Tab-separated table of C-alpha atoms in Angstrom:
chain	number	residue	atom	x	y	z
A	1	UNK	CA	17.013	-64.072	99.972
A	2	UNK	CA	18.955	-65.603	97.153
A	3	UNK	CA	17.643	-62.956	94.755
A	4	UNK	CA	18.728	-60.170	97.087
A	5	UNK	CA	22.231	-61.579	97.313
A	6	UNK	CA	22.403	-61.903	93.553
A	7	UNK	CA	21.284	-58.309	93.141
A	8	UNK	CA	24.072	-57.042	95.433
A	9	UNK	CA	26.652	-59.053	93.565
A	10	UNK	CA	25.557	-57.600	90.236
A	11	UNK	CA	25.629	-54.073	91.684
A	12	UNK	CA	29.213	-54.532	92.839
A	13	UNK	CA	30.163	-55.822	89.443
A	14	UNK	CA	28.586	-52.834	87.708
A	15	UNK	CA	30.328	-50.402	90.049
A	16	UNK	CA	33.625	-52.131	89.403
A	17	UNK	CA	33.153	-51.808	85.654
A	18	UNK	CA	32.315	-48.103	86.044
A	19	UNK	CA	35.482	-47.558	88.074
A	20	UNK	CA	37.499	-49.310	85.381
A	21	UNK	CA	35.944	-47.078	82.727
A	22	UNK	CA	36.698	-43.962	84.787
A	23	UNK	CA	40.271	-45.054	85.323
A	24	UNK	CA	40.707	-45.684	81.613
A	25	UNK	CA	39.341	-42.221	80.777
A	26	UNK	CA	41.642	-40.531	83.279
A	27	UNK	CA	44.591	-42.509	81.994
A	28	UNK	CA	43.782	-41.486	78.428
A	29	UNK	CA	43.485	-37.816	79.421
A	30	UNK	CA	46.842	-37.984	81.165
A	31	UNK	CA	48.439	-39.559	78.110
A	32	UNK	CA	46.956	-36.883	75.863
A	33	UNK	CA	48.205	-34.139	78.151
A	34	UNK	CA	51.657	-35.598	78.575
A	35	UNK	CA	54.510	-34.017	76.610
A	36	UNK	CA	57.718	-35.888	76.187
A	37	UNK	CA	61.051	-34.135	76.206
A	38	UNK	CA	61.219	-34.701	72.473
A	39	UNK	CA	57.851	-32.972	72.044
A	40	UNK	CA	59.061	-30.009	74.075
A	41	UNK	CA	62.258	-29.779	72.046
A	42	UNK	CA	60.239	-29.663	68.834
A	43	UNK	CA	58.210	-26.679	69.992
A	44	UNK	CA	59.453	-23.578	68.140
A	45	UNK	CA	58.735	-20.042	69.274
A	46	UNK	CA	57.941	-17.833	66.243
A	47	UNK	CA	60.308	-14.930	65.636
A	48	UNK	CA	57.387	-12.492	65.381
A	49	UNK	CA	55.837	-13.600	68.670
A	50	UNK	CA	55.865	-10.035	70.008
A	51	UNK	CA	54.058	-8.777	66.925
A	52	UNK	CA	51.499	-11.561	67.189
A	53	UNK	CA	50.811	-10.612	70.802
A	54	UNK	CA	50.511	-6.903	69.989
A	55	UNK	CA	48.326	-7.395	66.903
A	56	UNK	CA	44.962	-7.631	68.770
A	57	UNK	CA	45.859	-4.532	70.811
A	58	UNK	CA	46.790	-2.598	67.661
A	59	UNK	CA	43.466	-3.519	66.090
A	60	UNK	CA	41.671	-2.234	69.171
A	61	UNK	CA	43.658	1.031	69.063
A	62	UNK	CA	42.801	1.483	65.380
A	63	UNK	CA	39.117	0.919	66.098
A	64	UNK	CA	39.240	3.579	68.826
A	65	UNK	CA	40.974	6.044	66.495
A	66	UNK	CA	38.338	5.442	63.825
A	67	UNK	CA	35.564	5.921	66.372
A	68	UNK	CA	36.954	9.232	67.679
A	69	UNK	CA	37.679	10.477	64.152
A	70	UNK	CA	34.098	9.785	63.061
A	71	UNK	CA	32.835	11.443	66.243
A	72	UNK	CA	34.934	14.540	65.510
A	73	UNK	CA	33.666	14.745	61.911
A	74	UNK	CA	30.058	14.482	63.100
A	75	UNK	CA	30.649	17.245	65.653
A	76	UNK	CA	32.293	19.447	63.021
A	77	UNK	CA	29.402	19.007	60.580
A	78	UNK	CA	26.848	19.831	63.271
A	79	UNK	CA	28.840	22.952	64.218
A	80	UNK	CA	28.992	24.107	60.599
A	81	UNK	CA	25.244	23.668	60.254
A	82	UNK	CA	24.541	25.539	63.492
A	83	UNK	CA	26.815	28.521	62.751
A	84	UNK	CA	24.417	30.286	60.336
A	85	UNK	CA	21.524	29.734	62.747
A	86	UNK	CA	23.505	31.240	65.628
A	87	UNK	CA	24.492	34.138	63.373
A	88	UNK	CA	20.870	34.953	62.640
A	89	UNK	CA	20.088	35.474	66.322
A	90	UNK	CA	23.384	37.044	67.387
A	91	UNK	CA	25.598	37.964	64.409
A	92	UNK	CA	27.883	40.132	66.575
A	93	UNK	CA	29.486	36.946	67.887
A	94	UNK	CA	31.265	36.375	64.581
A	95	UNK	CA	32.454	39.958	64.241
A	96	UNK	CA	34.765	39.425	67.212
A	97	UNK	CA	36.586	36.441	65.704
A	98	UNK	CA	38.691	37.388	62.703
A	99	UNK	CA	39.248	33.833	61.449
A	100	UNK	CA	35.561	32.926	61.681
A	101	UNK	CA	34.226	36.129	60.122
A	102	UNK	CA	35.158	35.458	56.437
A	103	UNK	CA	33.832	31.904	56.643
A	104	UNK	CA	30.586	33.005	58.263
A	105	UNK	CA	30.168	35.793	55.715
A	106	UNK	CA	30.387	33.281	52.855
A	107	UNK	CA	28.033	30.863	54.610
A	108	UNK	CA	25.579	33.633	55.376
A	109	UNK	CA	25.564	34.817	51.761
A	110	UNK	CA	25.227	31.291	50.420
A	111	UNK	CA	22.259	30.510	52.636
A	112	UNK	CA	20.371	33.683	51.720
A	113	UNK	CA	16.920	32.748	50.455
A	114	UNK	CA	17.248	34.399	47.053
A	115	UNK	CA	20.665	32.859	46.456
A	116	UNK	CA	19.333	29.366	47.175
A	117	UNK	CA	16.407	30.042	44.845
A	118	UNK	CA	18.839	30.891	42.044
A	119	UNK	CA	20.937	27.779	42.662
A	120	UNK	CA	17.862	25.535	42.744
A	121	UNK	CA	16.459	27.135	39.590
A	122	UNK	CA	13.577	29.035	41.182
A	123	UNK	CA	12.618	32.637	40.605
A	124	UNK	CA	14.312	35.222	42.770
A	125	UNK	CA	12.143	37.476	44.891
A	126	UNK	CA	12.543	41.208	44.418
A	127	UNK	CA	14.446	43.001	47.184
A	128	UNK	CA	13.400	46.401	48.512
A	129	UNK	CA	16.876	47.910	48.754
A	130	UNK	CA	15.566	51.252	49.925
A	131	UNK	CA	14.112	49.760	53.103
A	132	UNK	CA	16.657	46.972	53.539
A	133	UNK	CA	18.754	47.186	56.691
A	134	UNK	CA	21.976	45.364	57.572
A	135	UNK	CA	21.867	42.704	60.249
A	136	UNK	CA	24.767	44.348	62.095
A	137	UNK	CA	25.588	48.033	62.487
A	138	UNK	CA	28.955	48.664	64.127
A	139	UNK	CA	29.098	51.952	66.013
A	140	UNK	CA	32.124	54.248	65.961
A	141	UNK	CA	32.853	53.483	69.633
A	142	UNK	CA	33.085	49.758	68.847
A	143	UNK	CA	35.701	50.118	66.117
A	144	UNK	CA	39.254	49.185	67.089
A	145	UNK	CA	42.456	49.715	65.166
A	146	UNK	CA	43.117	46.616	63.024
A	147	UNK	CA	46.125	44.547	64.074
A	148	UNK	CA	46.036	41.781	61.467
A	149	UNK	CA	45.501	41.337	57.732
A	150	UNK	CA	42.059	39.822	58.315
A	151	UNK	CA	40.933	42.592	60.674
A	152	UNK	CA	41.941	45.296	58.188
A	153	UNK	CA	40.127	43.655	55.263
A	154	UNK	CA	37.061	43.151	57.429
A	155	UNK	CA	36.988	46.831	58.473
A	156	UNK	CA	37.446	48.085	54.891
A	157	UNK	CA	34.587	45.855	53.761
A	158	UNK	CA	32.317	46.902	56.612
A	159	UNK	CA	32.944	50.627	56.059
A	160	UNK	CA	32.416	50.297	52.307
A	161	UNK	CA	29.093	48.548	52.944
A	162	UNK	CA	27.837	51.801	54.485
A	163	UNK	CA	28.552	53.669	51.243
A	164	UNK	CA	27.224	51.346	48.552
A	165	UNK	CA	24.129	49.537	47.341
A	166	UNK	CA	24.230	45.764	47.081
A	167	UNK	CA	21.707	42.972	47.090
A	168	UNK	CA	23.012	41.796	50.455
A	169	UNK	CA	24.943	43.653	53.125
A	170	UNK	CA	25.627	41.728	56.308
A	171	UNK	CA	27.623	44.268	58.337
A	172	UNK	CA	28.017	48.044	58.110
A	173	UNK	CA	30.378	50.203	60.165
A	174	UNK	CA	29.654	53.860	60.795
A	175	UNK	CA	31.713	56.044	58.467
A	176	UNK	CA	33.186	58.906	60.506
A	177	UNK	CA	36.541	60.728	60.474
A	178	UNK	CA	37.640	58.513	63.394
A	179	UNK	CA	36.727	55.199	61.756
A	180	UNK	CA	38.358	56.314	58.497
A	181	UNK	CA	41.512	57.229	60.401
A	182	UNK	CA	41.565	53.800	62.056
A	183	UNK	CA	41.135	51.909	58.790
A	184	UNK	CA	43.953	53.922	57.166
A	185	UNK	CA	46.213	53.293	60.174
A	186	UNK	CA	45.681	49.548	59.704
A	187	UNK	CA	46.760	49.428	56.054
A	188	UNK	CA	50.284	48.391	57.049
A	189	UNK	CA	48.764	45.174	58.432
A	190	UNK	CA	47.956	44.033	54.891
A	191	UNK	CA	50.386	41.368	53.738
A	192	UNK	CA	50.105	42.093	50.025
A	193	UNK	CA	52.117	45.120	48.854
A	194	UNK	CA	49.795	45.925	45.926
A	195	UNK	CA	46.789	45.822	48.241
A	196	UNK	CA	48.509	48.264	50.609
A	197	UNK	CA	49.180	50.704	47.752
A	198	UNK	CA	45.656	50.382	46.325
A	199	UNK	CA	43.744	50.828	49.564
A	200	UNK	CA	45.974	53.606	50.902
A	201	UNK	CA	45.492	55.771	47.797
A	202	UNK	CA	41.730	55.145	47.725
A	203	UNK	CA	40.943	55.366	51.432
A	204	UNK	CA	42.856	58.636	51.805
A	205	UNK	CA	40.201	60.167	49.514
A	206	UNK	CA	37.610	59.280	52.137
A	207	UNK	CA	39.459	61.482	54.634
A	208	UNK	CA	38.543	64.450	52.432
A	209	UNK	CA	34.905	63.386	52.061
A	210	UNK	CA	35.330	61.932	48.573
A	211	UNK	CA	33.474	58.608	48.513
A	212	UNK	CA	33.049	58.360	44.748
A	213	UNK	CA	35.328	55.287	44.656
A	214	UNK	CA	33.342	53.325	47.279
A	215	UNK	CA	31.893	50.830	44.782
A	216	UNK	CA	35.357	49.975	43.421
A	217	UNK	CA	36.850	49.767	46.932
A	218	UNK	CA	34.018	47.533	48.116
A	219	UNK	CA	34.234	45.142	45.197
A	220	UNK	CA	38.016	44.971	45.495
A	221	UNK	CA	37.944	43.883	49.144
A	222	UNK	CA	34.827	41.769	48.479
A	223	UNK	CA	36.808	39.904	45.812
A	224	UNK	CA	39.787	39.419	48.153
A	225	UNK	CA	37.412	37.927	50.736
A	226	UNK	CA	36.082	35.638	47.969
A	227	UNK	CA	32.540	36.950	48.175
A	228	UNK	CA	29.910	35.209	46.062
A	229	UNK	CA	26.814	37.294	46.840
A	230	UNK	CA	26.564	41.001	47.627
A	231	UNK	CA	28.630	42.698	44.925
A	232	UNK	CA	28.188	46.495	44.964
A	233	UNK	CA	26.442	47.961	41.932
A	234	UNK	CA	25.964	51.631	42.909
A	235	UNK	CA	26.736	54.299	45.492
A	236	UNK	CA	24.305	54.834	48.348
A	237	UNK	CA	23.930	58.548	47.698
A	238	UNK	CA	21.516	59.046	50.577
A	239	UNK	CA	23.945	57.616	53.158
A	240	UNK	CA	26.891	59.485	51.647
A	241	UNK	CA	24.935	62.748	51.737
A	242	UNK	CA	24.185	62.299	55.447
A	243	UNK	CA	27.865	61.576	56.196
A	244	UNK	CA	29.001	64.671	54.312
A	245	UNK	CA	26.424	66.898	56.019
A	246	UNK	CA	27.504	65.697	59.445
A	247	UNK	CA	31.298	65.636	59.101
A	248	UNK	CA	32.455	67.561	56.002
């Protein structure tokens, strides 16, 4: 009985000591948290507080801009790689867009197998020009009067392709009195005065069935379009003969 009483007394003492310890801890926490008026007066708000607050948000905005920019570049590169592939299956798509046509023409020429062989140092395969056919043949009914500088240059180039021999010819337009009339009517769309004079004097010869200047005309417009493959080297006498027999 005495031992039990002693045990209870010790328990009470231990609990009392624990309470004292807890009180001391709470008191210390309160003292640490307490700010005197002097402490408050010494607190200084920085002049660039607004900038400090906005800084994390600006960093987040910059990260988003970088992300979207990189996403756009990736999309652009994929599109550029897919364009030649799309052109192989449906090249007429690019004929309808004047701003895309010159770029696609260069890309198409650059990616030609023989051209890549030359660049990489391999031997070029021989090309059977007699049996070679253009990927696109534009019929007379599809030809519209050019309304812009790019459309006029494109039509001149396409018509000239029908009259010349070149290693590569991507698009040819039927040469008829109507298509010749349309290309001459679009000469005023050319921005460069010297180009207007040159093409007018040369294309008017075509109206009379004289296509002897076709190589020079082709290479002139080919140069303006910054061609790198497909320079004309001779007249296509067979095609010219058929045109003359039919229309002149």
